[in-house]
Amino acid sequence: VTGGRKLSLTLPQPPTTQGYYRDIAVYAYPTPVGSDATTTTTKPLITSSIPGENLSLLATVGNRKNFKTSEPGWIQYAFARPFTCRSIRIRSSGYNYQANRLLVEASDDGRTFRPVARLHPPRSGWQDSSAVTHALPATTARFFRFAYDPAGSEPGAEDLDAAKWKQSLKVSEIQLSGAARIHQFEGKNGDVWRVSERTTTAQLPAAQCVPLSKIINLTDKLDASGRLTWAAPPGRWTILRMGHTSTGQVNTTGGGGRGLECDKFNPTAITLQFDKWFGEAGRQGGPELAARVLKVFHVDSWECGSQNWSANFAAEFQQRRGYDLLPYLPVLSGVPLQSADQSERVLFDVRQTIAELINDKFYATLRDLAHAKGCTFSAESVAPTMVSDGLLHYQNVDVPMG
């Protein structure tokens, strides 16, 4: 938005699942030069050396139709005027290793191309179908190419379940943006289990990071209807509304007990789920039968995705990490603050807090509930699906399983 005036506008509500949404905070910060340029606002001409369908949809946000090929070649974006790219967002309908290892090249004339970067896929768990945002050194060009060649990638050469590894390319979105973003932030913020390289200063110089001193907290200026009223200082401002919603994750093997997964950071919700499953089995069988039959409470392999927020998360973070997360909250959306290093450190603390809460709230609560019923507690590993420490929770388990 343009400042230097009093603003009164309704902010779009962030994506909402299961009809549940709660605001966390609203921020404004000076819009970095060029950051609002994308392949949505500046539409390129898309061509390819590879025959295939759905090519024109690659720059369409939300497209789910994959462009597929097993033959080496390239996809080209041609802009009418020079475009400065600082980040690339890749999405496939279903995770695709090859889509995240494309060679990015740039050209000013469409004939002579120079290498920009080879994309490196994150280490990925098996419940990963989210987009991947790659940070790039700022590159200005009229032509960008994404070269695909499966040579050099073989089964076992990357950290993927062999069943997920595909030599062919499948990609539904290649979105270029002038906005600087934290490298592969979607895994670093706990939204999905991934292991990624740290963002480098070459990818993200300090000059492209938003200083903390420039961020304005506007939470108290948003009313219950979502209308923001703010006397904005002069200049261009980016407004960021952040909230939390349900993951929408449904247990996959619940049979007649199928339903939404509980909040893994909330002992009250965990107790409710335990009671409605294990407790209900005891009630239906009766106390005498339950005492003879229900001897072990078991948590099987983790098949319910990841979670990175709860109503108590900010308070738990401050208690465990010793500082307030809210001034840094925009890093969870990929916005770099202060420096690449500072942004990475905060996101590490977020993941560490998630791991501790999984142990201290989820597994410790289930242990106590199982023991209260005279049962042994057994559990399999958490990773690589939930952002967590794959071993830490075993301290609360009587019988650890692999």
Coordinates of C-alpha atoms in Angstrom, one line a residue, residues 35-324:
S35 CA 9.8 -7.1 -4.2
D36 CA 6.3 -6.8 -5.6
A37 CA 7.3 -8.0 -9.1
T38 CA 6.3 -11.6 -9.8
T39 CA 5.4 -13.8 -12.7
T40 CA 1.8 -13.1 -11.7
T41 CA 2.1 -9.3 -12.1
T42 CA 4.6 -9.4 -14.9
K43 CA 3.5 -12.3 -17.1
P44 CA 6.3 -13.9 -19.2
L45 CA 6.1 -15.8 -22.4
I46 CA 6.7 -19.5 -21.6
T47 CA 8.3 -21.8 -24.1
S48 CA 10.2 -25.1 -23.9
S49 CA 12.5 -27.4 -25.9
I50 CA 10.4 -30.3 -24.5
P51 CA 7.0 -31.2 -26.1
G52 CA 4.3 -31.3 -23.4
E53 CA 1.0 -30.1 -22.1
N54 CA 0.1 -27.5 -19.4
L55 CA 3.2 -25.4 -20.2
S56 CA 1.3 -22.1 -20.1
L57 CA 0.0 -22.8 -16.7
L58 CA 3.4 -22.9 -14.9
A59 CA 3.2 -19.3 -13.9
T60 CA -0.4 -19.6 -12.6
V61 CA -0.7 -19.6 -8.8
G62 CA -2.6 -22.7 -7.6
N63 CA -2.2 -24.7 -10.9
R64 CA -2.3 -28.4 -10.1
K65 CA -1.7 -29.8 -13.7
N66 CA 1.8 -31.1 -14.0
F67 CA 4.1 -30.5 -16.9
K68 CA 5.7 -33.9 -17.3
T69 CA 8.8 -35.1 -19.2
S70 CA 11.5 -37.8 -19.1
E71 CA 13.6 -36.1 -21.8
P72 CA 16.3 -33.6 -21.0
G73 CA 15.6 -30.0 -22.1
W74 CA 14.6 -26.6 -20.8
I75 CA 11.7 -24.4 -19.9
Q76 CA 12.1 -20.7 -20.7
Y77 CA 10.5 -17.6 -19.3
A78 CA 10.8 -14.5 -21.6
F79 CA 9.9 -11.1 -20.1
A80 CA 9.2 -8.0 -22.1
R81 CA 11.6 -6.0 -19.9
P82 CA 14.4 -7.0 -17.6
F83 CA 13.2 -8.8 -14.5
T84 CA 15.1 -9.1 -11.2
C85 CA 14.6 -12.5 -9.6
R86 CA 15.5 -13.1 -5.9
S87 CA 13.5 -16.2 -5.2
I88 CA 11.8 -19.1 -7.1
R89 CA 8.8 -21.1 -5.8
I90 CA 8.5 -24.6 -7.2
R91 CA 5.4 -26.8 -6.8
S92 CA 4.4 -30.2 -8.1
S93 CA 1.2 -32.2 -7.7
G94 CA 3.0 -34.6 -5.4
Y95 CA 6.6 -34.1 -4.4
N96 CA 9.0 -34.3 -7.3
Y97 CA 12.8 -34.5 -6.7
Q98 CA 13.7 -33.4 -10.2
A99 CA 11.6 -30.2 -10.1
N100 CA 13.8 -29.0 -7.2
R101 CA 17.2 -29.6 -8.9
L102 CA 16.7 -27.6 -12.1
L103 CA 19.7 -25.6 -13.4
V104 CA 18.7 -21.9 -13.5
E105 CA 20.2 -19.9 -16.3
A106 CA 19.7 -16.2 -17.4
S107 CA 20.2 -14.2 -20.6
D108 CA 19.8 -10.7 -21.8
D109 CA 19.3 -11.5 -25.4
G110 CA 17.8 -15.0 -25.4
R111 CA 20.8 -16.5 -27.1
T112 CA 23.7 -16.4 -24.7
F113 CA 22.9 -17.8 -21.3
R114 CA 24.9 -17.7 -18.1
P115 CA 24.4 -20.0 -15.1
V116 CA 22.7 -18.6 -12.0
A117 CA 22.4 -21.5 -9.7
R118 CA 21.6 -25.2 -9.5
L119 CA 18.6 -25.8 -7.3
H120 CA 19.2 -28.2 -4.5
P121 CA 16.2 -30.2 -3.2
P122 CA 15.7 -30.4 0.5
R123 CA 15.8 -33.7 2.3
S124 CA 12.2 -34.7 2.3
G125 CA 9.9 -36.8 4.4
W126 CA 7.2 -39.0 2.8
Q127 CA 4.3 -36.7 3.6
D128 CA 5.6 -33.8 1.7
S129 CA 3.6 -32.2 -1.1
S130 CA 4.2 -28.5 -0.3
A131 CA 5.9 -25.9 -2.4
V132 CA 9.6 -25.2 -2.1
T133 CA 10.9 -21.7 -2.2
H134 CA 14.5 -21.4 -3.3
A135 CA 16.5 -18.2 -2.5
L136 CA 18.7 -17.0 -5.4
P137 CA 21.4 -14.3 -5.7
A138 CA 19.6 -11.3 -7.2
T139 CA 19.7 -11.8 -11.0
T140 CA 18.4 -9.3 -13.6
A141 CA 17.7 -10.7 -17.1
R142 CA 15.0 -10.8 -19.7
F143 CA 15.2 -14.5 -20.2
F144 CA 15.3 -17.3 -17.5
R145 CA 15.8 -20.9 -18.4
F146 CA 15.2 -24.0 -16.2
A147 CA 17.2 -26.8 -17.5
Y148 CA 16.3 -30.4 -16.7
D149 CA 18.7 -33.3 -17.1
P150 CA 18.3 -36.4 -14.9
A151 CA 22.1 -37.3 -15.3
G152 CA 23.8 -37.2 -12.0
S153 CA 20.8 -38.1 -9.9
E154 CA 20.4 -41.8 -9.2
P155 CA 18.3 -43.8 -6.7
G156 CA 20.1 -43.5 -3.4
A157 CA 21.9 -40.4 -4.4
E158 CA 19.5 -38.2 -2.4
D159 CA 17.7 -38.5 0.9
L160 CA 14.4 -39.7 -0.3
D161 CA 12.3 -42.8 0.3
A162 CA 13.1 -45.0 -2.8
A163 CA 9.4 -45.2 -3.5
K164 CA 9.3 -41.5 -3.9
W165 CA 12.3 -41.1 -6.2
K166 CA 11.4 -40.4 -9.8
Q167 CA 13.8 -39.7 -12.6
S168 CA 11.2 -37.9 -14.6
L169 CA 10.3 -34.2 -14.2
K170 CA 6.8 -33.2 -12.9
V171 CA 6.2 -29.6 -12.1
S172 CA 3.0 -27.6 -11.8
E173 CA 4.3 -24.1 -10.8
I174 CA 7.5 -22.2 -11.4
Q175 CA 7.0 -18.8 -9.8
L176 CA 9.7 -16.1 -10.0
S177 CA 9.6 -13.3 -7.6
G178 CA 11.5 -10.1 -6.9
A179 CA 11.0 -10.6 -3.2
A180 CA 13.9 -11.9 -1.1
R181 CA 13.0 -15.0 0.9
I182 CA 14.6 -17.3 3.4
H183 CA 15.8 -20.3 1.5
Q184 CA 13.3 -23.2 1.7
F185 CA 11.6 -21.6 4.7
E186 CA 8.5 -23.9 4.4
G187 CA 10.5 -26.7 6.2
K188 CA 12.4 -24.4 8.5
N189 CA 9.3 -22.9 9.9
G190 CA 8.0 -26.4 10.9
D191 CA 5.1 -26.6 8.4
V192 CA 6.6 -29.7 6.9
W193 CA 9.5 -32.1 7.7
R194 CA 12.5 -31.1 5.6
V195 CA 16.2 -30.7 6.1
S196 CA 17.6 -27.8 4.1
E197 CA 20.9 -25.9 3.7
R198 CA 21.2 -22.6 5.6
T199 CA 20.5 -19.4 3.6
T200 CA 23.8 -17.8 2.6
T201 CA 24.7 -14.2 2.4
A202 CA 25.2 -14.6 -1.3
Q203 CA 21.5 -15.7 -1.6
L204 CA 20.3 -13.1 0.9
P205 CA 22.6 -10.1 1.6
A206 CA 21.8 -8.0 4.7
A207 CA 20.6 -5.2 2.4
Q208 CA 17.7 -7.4 1.3
C209 CA 16.6 -8.2 4.9
V210 CA 14.0 -6.1 6.7
P211 CA 15.5 -4.4 9.8
L212 CA 13.6 -5.1 13.0
S213 CA 13.5 -1.4 13.7
K214 CA 11.5 -0.8 10.5
I215 CA 8.7 -3.3 11.4
I216 CA 5.5 -1.8 12.9
N217 CA 3.1 -4.0 14.9
L218 CA -0.4 -3.1 13.8
T219 CA -2.3 -5.8 15.7
D220 CA -4.2 -3.3 17.9
K221 CA -5.4 -1.5 14.7
L222 CA -7.2 -4.5 13.3
D223 CA -10.9 -4.8 14.4
A224 CA -12.9 -8.0 14.8
S225 CA -14.2 -7.8 11.2
G226 CA -10.7 -7.7 9.8
R227 CA -10.6 -4.0 9.0
L228 CA -7.3 -2.2 9.5
T229 CA -7.3 1.5 10.4
W230 CA -3.8 3.1 10.3
A231 CA -2.2 6.4 9.7
A232 CA 0.5 5.1 7.4
P233 CA 3.8 7.1 7.2
P234 CA 4.9 8.1 3.7
G235 CA 6.3 5.5 1.4
R236 CA 5.4 2.0 0.1
W237 CA 4.4 -0.5 2.9
T238 CA 3.8 -4.2 2.9
I239 CA 1.1 -5.3 5.4
L240 CA 1.3 -8.9 6.7
R241 CA -1.6 -10.5 8.6
M242 CA -0.6 -13.7 10.4
G243 CA -2.9 -16.2 12.1
H244 CA -3.3 -19.9 12.7
T245 CA -5.8 -22.5 11.6
S246 CA -6.4 -26.2 11.7
T247 CA -4.0 -28.4 9.8
G248 CA -7.1 -30.3 8.6
Q249 CA -5.2 -33.5 9.1
V250 CA -7.4 -36.6 9.5
N251 CA -6.1 -39.8 11.0
T252 CA -5.7 -42.3 8.2
T253 CA -6.2 -45.6 10.0
G254 CA -8.8 -44.8 12.5
G255 CA -11.6 -47.0 11.2
G256 CA -14.7 -46.0 13.0
G257 CA -12.7 -43.6 15.1
R258 CA -11.6 -41.5 12.1
G259 CA -11.5 -37.8 12.7
L260 CA -9.3 -34.7 12.9
E261 CA -5.9 -35.0 14.6
C262 CA -5.6 -33.3 17.9
D263 CA -3.4 -30.3 18.8
K264 CA -0.1 -32.0 19.7
F265 CA 0.9 -29.0 21.9
N266 CA -2.2 -28.9 24.0
P267 CA -2.5 -31.4 26.9
T268 CA -6.3 -30.9 27.1
A269 CA -6.8 -31.8 23.4
I270 CA -4.4 -34.7 23.8
T271 CA -6.4 -36.0 26.8
L272 CA -9.6 -35.7 24.9
Q273 CA -8.3 -37.7 22.0
F274 CA -6.9 -40.4 24.3
D275 CA -10.3 -40.7 26.0
K276 CA -12.3 -40.9 22.8
W277 CA -10.1 -43.7 21.5
F278 CA -8.4 -45.8 24.1
G279 CA -10.8 -44.7 26.9
E280 CA -13.8 -45.5 24.7
A281 CA -12.4 -49.0 24.0
G282 CA -12.3 -49.6 27.8
R283 CA -15.8 -48.3 28.3
Q284 CA -17.3 -50.4 25.6
G285 CA -15.5 -53.6 26.8
G286 CA -16.3 -52.9 30.4
P287 CA -13.9 -52.5 33.3
E288 CA -13.3 -56.2 33.9
L289 CA -12.5 -57.0 30.3
A290 CA -10.5 -53.9 29.9
A291 CA -8.3 -54.8 32.9
R292 CA -7.6 -58.2 31.4
V293 CA -7.1 -57.2 27.7
L294 CA -5.9 -53.6 27.5
K295 CA -2.3 -53.9 28.7
V296 CA -0.4 -51.8 26.2
F297 CA -1.1 -48.3 24.7
H298 CA 0.8 -47.9 21.5
V299 CA 1.4 -44.9 19.2
D300 CA 2.3 -46.2 15.8
S301 CA 4.4 -44.5 13.0
W302 CA 3.6 -40.8 12.6
E303 CA 1.3 -40.3 9.7
C304 CA -0.4 -37.0 10.6
G305 CA 1.9 -34.4 9.0
S306 CA 3.5 -31.6 11.0
Q307 CA 2.3 -28.7 13.2
N308 CA 4.0 -25.4 14.0
W309 CA 1.6 -23.4 16.0
S310 CA -0.9 -23.5 18.9
A311 CA -2.6 -20.9 21.1
N312 CA 0.2 -21.6 23.7
F313 CA 3.1 -21.6 21.3
A314 CA 4.3 -18.0 21.7
A315 CA 4.3 -18.3 25.5
E316 CA 6.1 -21.7 25.4
F317 CA 8.7 -20.2 23.0
Q318 CA 9.4 -17.3 25.3
Q319 CA 9.7 -19.6 28.4
R320 CA 12.0 -22.0 26.6
R321 CA 14.1 -19.8 24.4
G322 CA 14.2 -16.7 26.6
Y323 CA 13.0 -14.1 24.1
D324 CA 9.7 -12.9 22.5

